[in-house]
Amino acid sequence: MTPRSGILSRLQSGSIIRIIQFLVGVVAIAGMFWLLQFSTNAICCGDYDGYYHIKWSRSLWEGMKTRKFPPEFSSLPLTTLNSKEYVDHHLLFHVMQIPFAEFRDPRKGAKVASIVFGSLALISCYWLLMYFRIRFVLVWLVGLMACSVPFLFRMNMAKAPPLAILYLVIAIWLFFKKKSWPLLPLALIFTWTYDLFVLLLMATVLWVLVIAWTERRFAWRPLLWVSLGCAAGLVINPYFPMNLRQLNEHLAIKLTVSGFDTKVGSEWYPYDSWEFFVNSAVACVAMVVGYIAFEPWERRRAHYPLFFLLFSTALMIMMARWKRIAEYWPPFAVMFAAFAVQPWLLGLRAYLTRLPADVLDELQPYFDQIKEKESKWREWTMIIGAAVVALALGTVLFFNLWAATEEIATSEPHDHFEKGAAWMRANIPPGQLVFNTDWDDFPRLYYFDPTHNYVSGLDPSYLFEKNQQLSRLYDRITLGQQDDPGPLIRDRFGARYVFSDNMHHDFFEKARLSGWFDIVYEDTDCTIMYIRDEPVAPLDELGLPDEP
């Protein structure tokens, strides 16, 4: 065998190993998301937003077929999502969901889409490590999969964040490869997909700072192309210019450093410190490892780890403020550790090489004698260490998967509210406004009964932005703080029917005492009431008039 054929043989062998490693990662990641997603029969999980997303994707397709794009959204007429002001800030995500929305059972389509998009997000992180030949990549694969319970949970929601991770990884690859102009179409697509394209802007600024530190120059091209792409995505948009107003409203409400003006989803509130660490222990440890291994004075080799240090640190700080950044920070924390440790694993940081040149010359014969023995010893030490780390991470992954599946399994079943919504479709004239006592019940109601309109949904800020007084009245009524709510619901909101889950005990008590409400439907999940023209004597719990 010639030396050339031997080299080719080794290259082919290495390529086969890498292909096998990649396929192992793909199967492991997809299998994990399949297991998590089908831990419940509902569209996963926690909140109900996935029901809105898949239903609206189907509506988009119907609109396309009738050459009406985008179609009218009229289900929340009292909010800034009314038919004249509605903005779909997930437009491209909804378009991507269309093939899945066309499943005979859209619920299953949403679940399959969630598996596909979630897997792509984590596979892209794994691919990036493989592309830059990070050592012991299978160990880092386990670290990515075990990085955080909230990450696993939130990646299974039928939402856009997995695509955001995919776009960010592609952008990082383009940064590292010094390819600037493709950032324009990437930023354009990101902006059409999800309004958190601001993360791409943040990542770009950080990359410019990295180049300024390591190369002593201003890398303006990435910043220019990303800015142009984001601007184009906002302007070349069927919802322009209303999308600019909505983006500004989102930033004004959600990026406040004080308390929110109205109640918002729990994802916009912080974790407590212990919960933060326990839920994301692997990501936290990865950050510590990265900080210890990183050496900023090695500017020529610091591009990649320095970027991940800055980006993952920024995301970690954001996650400490908002739970929803659990969708982003943990995998980037693991990648930070991987890139920071890589020079150590490659043996590039031999501290003895920092000794004076004359000392190194005297010690060189000794170095030559021990080099071969040290190399073998060091390699076996790293292999054993990697095996120990992999075992520890595998144990954490097992418990994280158990915790995530248990949490997902507690989601309300798919048929939650289905019977109540069916009653409304059959008994309430189409187009009427229904007063829903919980804004986060809207996605399921929209999925099961799109023939009616609702008072609040998707986010309470939409009602607050449109009419602050009405929003505060809505809060008082639904929290049971308002006496005689019937006439207010009828006259101020324009609704004669009230839909409520059965957890609003204070509201039910005020409704019972007021005498304005008739219960027209009731099951174990929900209650539907009709507001009378005139009140009657209130009923006690046995259905008897109260004593005067």
Coordinates of C-alpha atoms in Angstrom, one line a residue:
M1 CA 0.0 0.0 0.0
T2 CA 1.4 3.4 -1.0
P3 CA 1.5 6.3 1.5
R4 CA -1.2 8.1 -0.6
S5 CA -3.6 5.1 -0.6
G6 CA -3.0 4.8 3.2
I7 CA -4.0 8.4 3.7
L8 CA -7.1 8.0 1.5
S9 CA -8.1 4.9 3.4
R10 CA -7.8 6.8 6.8
L11 CA -9.8 9.7 5.4
Q12 CA -12.5 7.4 4.2
S13 CA -12.6 5.6 7.5
G14 CA -12.8 8.9 9.3
S15 CA -15.7 10.1 7.1
I16 CA -17.6 6.9 7.7
I17 CA -17.2 7.3 11.5
R18 CA -18.4 10.8 11.3
I19 CA -21.4 9.8 9.3
I20 CA -22.2 7.1 11.8
Q21 CA -21.8 9.6 14.7
F22 CA -24.2 12.0 12.9
L23 CA -26.8 9.4 12.3
V24 CA -26.6 8.2 15.9
G25 CA -27.3 11.8 17.0
V26 CA -30.2 12.2 14.6
V27 CA -31.8 8.9 15.8
A28 CA -31.2 9.7 19.4
I29 CA -32.6 13.2 19.2
A30 CA -35.6 12.4 17.1
G31 CA -36.4 9.4 19.4
M32 CA -36.2 11.6 22.4
F33 CA -38.6 14.2 21.0
W34 CA -41.0 11.4 19.9
L35 CA -41.0 10.0 23.4
L36 CA -41.6 13.4 25.0
Q37 CA -44.3 14.5 22.5
F38 CA -46.4 11.4 22.8
S39 CA -46.3 11.5 26.6
T40 CA -49.7 13.2 26.1
N41 CA -52.4 12.9 23.5
A42 CA -52.9 16.7 23.4
I43 CA -50.9 19.2 21.4
C44 CA -48.0 19.7 23.8
C45 CA -47.9 21.2 26.4
G46 CA -48.4 23.4 29.3
D47 CA -50.2 26.2 27.5
Y48 CA -52.6 25.7 24.6
D49 CA -51.0 27.9 22.0
G50 CA -50.2 25.0 19.7
Y51 CA -54.0 24.6 19.1
Y52 CA -54.1 28.2 17.7
H53 CA -51.0 27.7 15.6
I54 CA -52.1 24.6 13.8
K55 CA -55.7 25.9 13.3
W56 CA -54.4 29.2 11.8
S57 CA -52.0 27.3 9.6
R58 CA -55.0 25.4 8.2
S59 CA -56.8 28.7 7.7
L60 CA -53.8 30.1 5.8
W61 CA -54.0 27.2 3.4
E62 CA -57.7 27.7 2.9
G63 CA -57.0 31.3 2.2
M64 CA -54.3 30.4 -0.3
K65 CA -56.6 28.1 -2.2
T66 CA -59.3 30.8 -2.5
R67 CA -56.6 33.4 -3.4
K68 CA -57.2 35.3 -0.2
F69 CA -53.9 35.7 1.6
P70 CA -53.6 36.4 4.4
P71 CA -57.2 35.5 5.4
E72 CA -59.1 37.6 7.9
F73 CA -58.7 36.9 11.6
S74 CA -61.8 38.0 13.5
S75 CA -61.8 35.9 16.6
L76 CA -60.5 38.6 19.0
P77 CA -62.4 41.7 18.0
L78 CA -61.8 43.7 21.2
T79 CA -58.0 43.3 21.1
T80 CA -55.2 44.6 18.9
L81 CA -55.7 41.3 17.0
N82 CA -59.0 42.4 15.6
S83 CA -59.7 41.9 11.9
K84 CA -58.3 45.3 10.9
E85 CA -55.1 45.3 13.0
Y86 CA -54.2 41.6 13.2
V87 CA -50.6 40.8 12.6
D88 CA -49.2 37.3 12.3
H89 CA -45.7 37.6 13.7
H90 CA -45.3 33.8 13.1
L91 CA -46.2 34.0 9.4
L92 CA -43.5 31.8 7.9
F93 CA -43.8 29.3 10.8
H94 CA -47.5 28.9 10.1
V95 CA -46.7 28.5 6.4
M96 CA -44.2 25.8 7.3
Q97 CA -46.9 24.1 9.4
I98 CA -49.3 23.8 6.5
P99 CA -48.3 20.3 5.4
F100 CA -48.8 19.1 8.9
A101 CA -52.1 21.0 9.3
E102 CA -53.5 19.1 6.4
F103 CA -53.3 15.8 8.3
R104 CA -56.7 14.2 8.7
D105 CA -56.2 14.8 12.4
P106 CA -54.5 18.3 12.7
R107 CA -53.6 17.4 16.3
K108 CA -51.3 14.7 15.1
G109 CA -50.0 17.0 12.5
A110 CA -49.0 19.5 15.1
K111 CA -47.3 16.9 17.2
V112 CA -45.3 15.5 14.2
A113 CA -44.4 19.1 13.3
S114 CA -43.2 19.7 16.8
I115 CA -41.0 16.6 16.7
V116 CA -39.5 17.6 13.3
F117 CA -38.8 21.2 14.3
G118 CA -37.5 20.4 17.8
S119 CA -35.2 17.7 16.4
L120 CA -33.9 20.0 13.7
A121 CA -33.0 22.6 16.4
L122 CA -31.0 20.2 18.5
I123 CA -29.5 18.4 15.5
S124 CA -28.2 21.7 14.2
C125 CA -26.4 22.3 17.4
Y126 CA -24.9 18.8 17.2
W127 CA -24.0 19.3 13.6
L128 CA -22.1 22.5 14.4
L129 CA -20.0 20.7 17.0
M130 CA -19.3 18.0 14.4
Y131 CA -18.4 20.5 11.6
F132 CA -15.8 22.1 13.8
R133 CA -14.5 18.7 14.8
I134 CA -15.1 19.0 18.5
R135 CA -13.5 16.0 20.3
F136 CA -15.7 13.4 22.0
V137 CA -18.7 14.8 20.1
L138 CA -20.9 11.9 21.3
V139 CA -20.3 13.0 24.9
W140 CA -21.4 16.6 23.9
L141 CA -24.4 15.1 22.2
V142 CA -25.6 13.6 25.5
G143 CA -24.8 17.0 27.1
L144 CA -27.1 18.7 24.6
M145 CA -29.9 16.3 25.2
A146 CA -29.5 16.5 29.0
C147 CA -29.0 20.3 29.2
S148 CA -32.3 21.3 30.8
V149 CA -35.7 20.0 31.7
P150 CA -37.5 23.3 30.8
F151 CA -35.6 23.2 27.4
L152 CA -37.0 19.8 26.7
F153 CA -40.4 20.8 27.8
R154 CA -40.6 24.0 25.8
M155 CA -39.0 22.5 22.7
N156 CA -42.0 20.2 22.5
M157 CA -44.5 23.0 22.3
A158 CA -45.9 23.5 18.8
K159 CA -44.3 26.9 18.5
A160 CA -41.6 28.7 16.5
P161 CA -38.6 28.8 18.9
P162 CA -37.0 25.6 17.5
L163 CA -36.7 27.3 14.2
A164 CA -35.2 30.3 15.9
I165 CA -32.4 28.0 17.3
L166 CA -31.9 26.5 13.8
Y167 CA -31.5 30.0 12.3
L168 CA -29.1 31.1 15.1
V169 CA -26.9 28.1 14.5
I170 CA -26.8 28.7 10.8
A171 CA -25.9 32.4 11.5
I172 CA -23.1 31.3 13.9
W173 CA -21.7 29.0 11.2
L174 CA -21.7 31.9 8.7
F175 CA -20.0 34.1 11.3
F176 CA -17.3 31.5 11.8
K177 CA -16.8 30.9 8.1
K178 CA -16.6 34.7 7.5
K179 CA -19.5 34.5 5.0
S180 CA -21.5 37.8 5.3
W181 CA -24.0 38.2 2.4
P182 CA -26.0 35.0 3.1
L183 CA -26.9 36.6 6.5
L184 CA -29.3 38.9 4.6
P185 CA -31.7 36.1 3.4
L186 CA -31.3 34.3 6.7
A187 CA -32.3 37.4 8.6
L188 CA -35.2 38.0 6.2
I189 CA -36.5 34.4 6.8
F190 CA -36.0 34.7 10.6
T191 CA -38.0 38.0 10.7
W192 CA -40.9 36.4 8.7
T193 CA -40.8 33.4 11.0
Y194 CA -40.7 34.8 14.5
D195 CA -40.5 38.2 16.2
L196 CA -37.5 37.1 18.3
F197 CA -35.3 37.8 15.4
V198 CA -33.8 40.4 17.7
L199 CA -31.7 37.5 19.1
L200 CA -30.0 37.4 15.7
L201 CA -29.3 41.1 15.9
M202 CA -27.8 40.6 19.4
A203 CA -25.7 37.7 18.2
T204 CA -24.4 39.8 15.3
V205 CA -23.4 42.6 17.5
L206 CA -21.5 40.2 19.8
W207 CA -19.7 38.7 16.8
V208 CA -18.6 42.2 15.7
L209 CA -17.2 42.7 19.3
V210 CA -15.4 39.4 19.1
I211 CA -13.7 40.4 15.8
A212 CA -12.8 43.8 17.3
W213 CA -11.1 42.1 20.2
T214 CA -9.3 39.2 18.4
E215 CA -8.4 40.9 15.1
R216 CA -8.4 44.6 16.0
R217 CA -10.8 45.5 13.2
F218 CA -14.4 46.5 12.8
A219 CA -16.3 43.8 10.9
W220 CA -19.2 45.9 9.6
R221 CA -20.4 43.5 6.9
P222 CA -22.3 41.0 9.1
L223 CA -24.0 43.9 10.9
L224 CA -25.0 45.5 7.6
W225 CA -26.4 42.3 6.0
V226 CA -28.3 41.2 9.1
S227 CA -29.8 44.7 9.6
L228 CA -30.8 44.9 6.0
G229 CA -32.4 41.4 6.2
C230 CA -34.4 42.2 9.3
A231 CA -35.5 45.5 7.8
A232 CA -36.6 43.8 4.6
G233 CA -38.5 41.2 6.6
L234 CA -40.4 43.9 8.4
V235 CA -41.1 46.0 5.3
I236 CA -41.7 43.2 2.7
N237 CA -44.6 41.9 4.8
P238 CA -48.3 41.6 4.2
Y239 CA -48.9 43.2 7.6
F240 CA -46.6 46.2 7.1
P241 CA -46.7 48.8 8.8
M242 CA -49.0 47.4 11.5
N243 CA -46.3 44.8 12.4
L244 CA -43.9 47.7 13.4
R245 CA -46.5 49.0 15.8
Q246 CA -47.1 45.5 17.3
L247 CA -43.4 44.9 17.7
N248 CA -43.0 48.2 19.5
E249 CA -45.9 47.3 21.8
H250 CA -44.4 43.9 22.5
L251 CA -41.0 45.4 23.4
A252 CA -42.6 48.1 25.5
I253 CA -44.5 45.6 27.6
K254 CA -42.3 42.6 27.8
L255 CA -38.9 44.2 28.2
T256 CA -39.9 46.3 31.2
V257 CA -37.5 46.0 34.2
S258 CA -40.4 46.6 36.6
G259 CA -43.7 44.8 37.1
F260 CA -46.0 44.2 34.2
D261 CA -48.9 46.6 33.7
T262 CA -51.2 43.6 33.2
K263 CA -50.9 39.9 34.0
V264 CA -48.9 38.0 31.4
G265 CA -48.0 34.3 30.8
S266 CA -45.9 32.7 33.5
E267 CA -43.1 32.4 30.9
W268 CA -42.4 36.1 31.2
Y269 CA -41.6 35.8 34.9
P270 CA -38.3 34.7 36.4
Y271 CA -37.3 31.4 38.0
D272 CA -36.3 31.4 41.6
S273 CA -32.6 30.7 42.1
W274 CA -32.9 27.1 43.2
E275 CA -35.4 26.2 40.5
F276 CA -33.1 27.8 38.0
F277 CA -30.2 25.6 38.9
V278 CA -32.0 22.3 39.5
N279 CA -33.9 22.6 36.2
S280 CA -30.8 23.4 34.2
A281 CA -28.0 21.8 36.1
V282 CA -26.1 20.6 33.1
A283 CA -26.3 24.0 31.4
C284 CA -25.1 25.7 34.6
V285 CA -22.1 23.3 35.0
A286 CA -21.3 23.8 31.3
M287 CA -21.1 27.6 31.9
V288 CA -18.7 27.1 34.8
V289 CA -16.6 24.7 32.8
G290 CA -16.5 27.1 29.9
Y291 CA -15.5 30.1 32.1
I292 CA -12.7 28.0 33.7
A293 CA -11.4 26.7 30.4
F294 CA -11.5 29.9 28.4
E295 CA -8.3 31.9 28.1
P296 CA -9.0 35.4 26.6
W297 CA -5.4 36.3 26.0
E298 CA -5.1 33.6 23.3
R299 CA -6.7 36.0 20.8
R300 CA -5.7 34.0 17.7
R301 CA -7.7 31.0 18.9
A302 CA -10.4 32.8 20.9
H303 CA -12.9 33.7 18.2
Y304 CA -15.2 30.7 18.7
P305 CA -15.2 30.3 22.5
L306 CA -15.3 34.0 23.0
F307 CA -18.4 34.4 20.9
F308 CA -20.1 31.5 22.8
L309 CA -19.0 33.0 26.1
L310 CA -20.7 36.3 25.3
F311 CA -23.8 34.9 23.6
S312 CA -24.5 32.2 26.2
T313 CA -23.8 34.6 29.1
A314 CA -26.3 37.1 27.6
L315 CA -28.9 34.4 27.2
M316 CA -28.3 33.2 30.8
I317 CA -28.9 36.7 32.1
M318 CA -32.1 36.9 30.0
M319 CA -33.3 33.5 31.3
A320 CA -32.8 34.7 34.9
R321 CA -35.3 37.4 34.0
W322 CA -37.7 35.5 31.7
K323 CA -38.4 31.8 31.9
R324 CA -39.1 31.5 28.2
I325 CA -35.4 32.0 27.4
A326 CA -35.1 28.4 28.6
E327 CA -35.9 27.7 25.0
Y328 CA -32.5 29.1 24.0
W329 CA -29.8 29.3 26.6
P330 CA -29.2 25.7 27.7
P331 CA -27.9 24.3 24.3
F332 CA -25.7 27.3 23.8
A333 CA -24.2 26.9 27.2
V334 CA -23.2 23.4 26.3
M335 CA -21.7 24.6 23.0
F336 CA -19.8 27.2 24.9
A337 CA -18.2 24.6 27.1
A338 CA -17.4 22.4 24.1
F339 CA -15.6 25.2 22.2
A340 CA -13.8 26.4 25.3
V341 CA -12.5 23.0 26.3
Q342 CA -11.5 22.0 22.7
P343 CA -8.0 23.5 22.9
W344 CA -7.3 21.5 26.1
L345 CA -8.5 18.3 24.4
L346 CA -6.3 19.0 21.4
G347 CA -3.3 19.6 23.7
L348 CA -2.7 23.1 22.5
R349 CA -2.4 24.6 26.0
A350 CA 0.9 23.2 27.3
Y351 CA 1.7 25.7 30.0
L352 CA 5.4 24.8 29.9
T353 CA 5.7 26.3 26.4
R354 CA 5.3 29.7 28.1
L355 CA 8.7 29.4 29.8
P356 CA 11.6 31.5 28.5
A357 CA 13.2 30.4 25.2
D358 CA 16.6 29.6 26.8
V359 CA 15.0 27.4 29.4
L360 CA 12.9 25.6 26.8
D361 CA 16.1 24.9 24.8
E362 CA 17.7 23.2 27.7
L363 CA 14.6 21.2 28.5
Q364 CA 13.9 20.1 24.9
P365 CA 15.8 16.8 25.0
Y366 CA 13.8 15.9 28.1
F367 CA 10.6 16.8 26.3
D368 CA 11.5 14.6 23.4
Q369 CA 12.0 11.6 25.6
I370 CA 8.7 11.9 27.4
K371 CA 6.6 13.1 24.5
E372 CA 5.6 9.7 23.2
K373 CA 4.8 8.3 26.7
E374 CA 3.0 11.5 27.7
S375 CA 0.9 11.5 24.6
K376 CA -0.4 7.9 25.2
W377 CA -1.0 8.5 28.8
R378 CA -2.8 11.7 28.1
E379 CA -5.0 10.1 25.4
W380 CA -6.1 7.3 27.7
T381 CA -6.7 9.7 30.5
M382 CA -9.0 11.8 28.3
I383 CA -10.9 8.7 27.0
I384 CA -11.5 7.5 30.6
G385 CA -12.5 11.0 31.6
A386 CA -14.9 11.3 28.7
A387 CA -16.4 7.9 29.6
V388 CA -17.0 9.1 33.2
V389 CA -18.5 12.4 32.0
A390 CA -20.7 10.5 29.5
L391 CA -22.0 8.2 32.2
A392 CA -22.8 11.1 34.5
L393 CA -24.5 13.0 31.7
G394 CA -26.5 9.9 30.7
T395 CA -27.7 9.6 34.3
V396 CA -28.8 13.2 34.3
L397 CA -30.5 12.7 30.9
F398 CA -32.5 9.7 32.2
F399 CA -33.8 11.7 35.2
N400 CA -34.4 14.8 33.0
L401 CA -36.4 12.7 30.5
W402 CA -38.4 11.2 33.4
A403 CA -39.2 14.6 34.8
A404 CA -40.1 16.1 31.4
T405 CA -42.4 13.2 30.5
E406 CA -44.1 13.3 33.8
E407 CA -44.7 17.1 33.4
I408 CA -45.9 16.7 29.9
A409 CA -48.2 13.9 30.9
T410 CA -50.0 16.2 33.3
S411 CA -51.2 18.4 30.3
E412 CA -54.9 18.6 29.9
P413 CA -56.1 15.8 27.5
H414 CA -56.9 16.6 23.9
D415 CA -60.7 16.6 24.5
H416 CA -60.5 19.2 27.3
F417 CA -63.2 21.8 26.4
E418 CA -64.2 19.8 23.3
K419 CA -67.8 19.1 24.5
G420 CA -68.4 22.6 25.7
A421 CA -67.2 24.0 22.4
A422 CA -69.4 21.6 20.5
W423 CA -72.4 22.8 22.6
M424 CA -71.6 26.4 21.6
R425 CA -71.3 25.6 17.9
A426 CA -74.7 23.9 18.1
N427 CA -76.6 26.4 20.3
I428 CA -75.0 29.9 19.9
P429 CA -75.5 31.8 16.6
P430 CA -72.2 32.0 14.7
G431 CA -70.3 35.2 15.0
Q432 CA -71.5 36.1 18.5
L433 CA -68.9 37.2 21.1
V434 CA -68.3 34.9 24.0
F435 CA -66.8 36.1 27.3
N436 CA -64.1 33.6 28.1
T437 CA -62.9 34.0 31.7
D438 CA -59.3 32.9 30.9
W439 CA -57.3 34.4 28.1
D440 CA -55.2 31.3 27.8
D441 CA -58.3 29.1 27.1
F442 CA -58.7 30.9 23.8
P443 CA -56.4 28.6 21.6
R444 CA -58.5 25.5 22.4
L445 CA -61.7 27.4 22.0
Y446 CA -60.5 28.7 18.6
Y447 CA -59.5 25.1 17.6
F448 CA -62.7 23.5 18.6
D449 CA -65.1 26.4 17.9
P450 CA -63.8 29.0 15.4
T451 CA -67.4 30.0 14.6
H452 CA -67.5 32.4 17.6
N453 CA -65.4 35.4 18.8
Y454 CA -63.8 35.8 22.2
V455 CA -62.9 38.6 24.5
S456 CA -59.3 37.9 25.3
G457 CA -56.7 35.4 23.9
L458 CA -53.1 34.5 23.1
D459 CA -51.8 37.2 25.4
P460 CA -53.6 39.5 27.8
S461 CA -51.5 42.4 26.6
Y462 CA -53.5 42.5 23.4
L463 CA -56.7 43.5 25.2
F464 CA -54.7 45.8 27.4
E465 CA -53.0 47.5 24.5
K466 CA -56.4 48.1 22.8
N467 CA -58.4 49.3 25.8
Q468 CA -56.7 49.5 29.3
Q469 CA -60.0 50.2 31.1
L470 CA -61.7 47.2 29.5
S471 CA -58.7 45.0 30.3
R472 CA -58.7 46.0 34.0
L473 CA -62.4 45.4 34.2
Y474 CA -61.9 42.0 32.6
D475 CA -59.4 41.2 35.3
R476 CA -61.7 42.3 38.1
I477 CA -64.6 40.3 36.8
T478 CA -62.7 37.1 36.1
L479 CA -60.9 37.3 39.5
G480 CA -64.2 37.6 41.3
Q481 CA -63.5 41.2 42.5
Q482 CA -66.5 42.8 40.7
D483 CA -70.1 42.6 42.0
D484 CA -73.0 42.1 39.6
P485 CA -70.7 41.2 36.6
G486 CA -73.6 40.2 34.3
P487 CA -74.6 43.7 33.1
L488 CA -71.0 44.7 32.7
I489 CA -70.2 41.7 30.6
R490 CA -73.4 42.3 28.5
D491 CA -73.1 46.1 28.1
R492 CA -69.3 46.8 28.2
F493 CA -68.1 43.7 26.4
G494 CA -71.2 43.0 24.2
A495 CA -71.4 39.3 25.2
R496 CA -74.4 37.3 26.4
Y497 CA -72.6 34.0 26.9
V498 CA -69.8 33.3 29.3
F499 CA -67.5 30.4 28.9
S500 CA -65.4 29.4 31.9
D501 CA -63.3 26.5 33.2
N502 CA -64.4 25.3 36.5
M503 CA -61.5 26.8 38.5
H504 CA -62.9 30.3 38.7
H505 CA -64.6 29.8 42.1
D506 CA -64.6 33.5 43.1
F507 CA -66.2 34.5 39.8
F508 CA -68.8 31.7 40.1
E509 CA -69.7 32.9 43.6
K510 CA -70.2 36.5 42.4
A511 CA -72.2 35.3 39.4
R512 CA -74.4 33.1 41.6
L513 CA -75.1 35.9 44.1
S514 CA -75.9 38.4 41.4
G515 CA -78.9 36.5 39.9
W516 CA -78.0 37.5 36.4
F517 CA -76.7 34.2 35.1
D518 CA -78.4 31.0 33.9
I519 CA -76.2 27.9 33.6
V520 CA -77.0 26.5 30.1
Y521 CA -74.2 23.9 29.9
E522 CA -71.9 22.2 32.4
D523 CA -69.4 19.3 32.5
T524 CA -66.3 18.4 34.5
D525 CA -64.2 20.8 32.4
C526 CA -66.2 23.9 31.8
T527 CA -69.4 25.8 32.5
I528 CA -71.3 28.0 30.0
M529 CA -73.7 30.7 31.3
Y530 CA -76.3 33.0 29.7
I531 CA -76.8 36.5 30.9
R532 CA -80.4 37.3 31.6
D533 CA -82.3 40.4 30.7
E534 CA -83.3 40.9 34.3
P535 CA -81.9 39.4 37.5
V536 CA -83.7 36.8 39.6
A537 CA -83.3 35.9 43.2
P538 CA -79.9 34.4 43.7
L539 CA -79.6 30.7 44.3
D540 CA -77.7 29.0 47.1
E541 CA -75.6 25.9 46.5
L542 CA -78.7 23.7 46.8
G543 CA -80.5 25.6 44.1
L544 CA -82.9 27.3 46.6
P545 CA -83.5 31.1 46.8
D546 CA -81.4 32.8 49.5
E547 CA -83.2 33.8 52.7
P548 CA -84.1 37.6 52.8

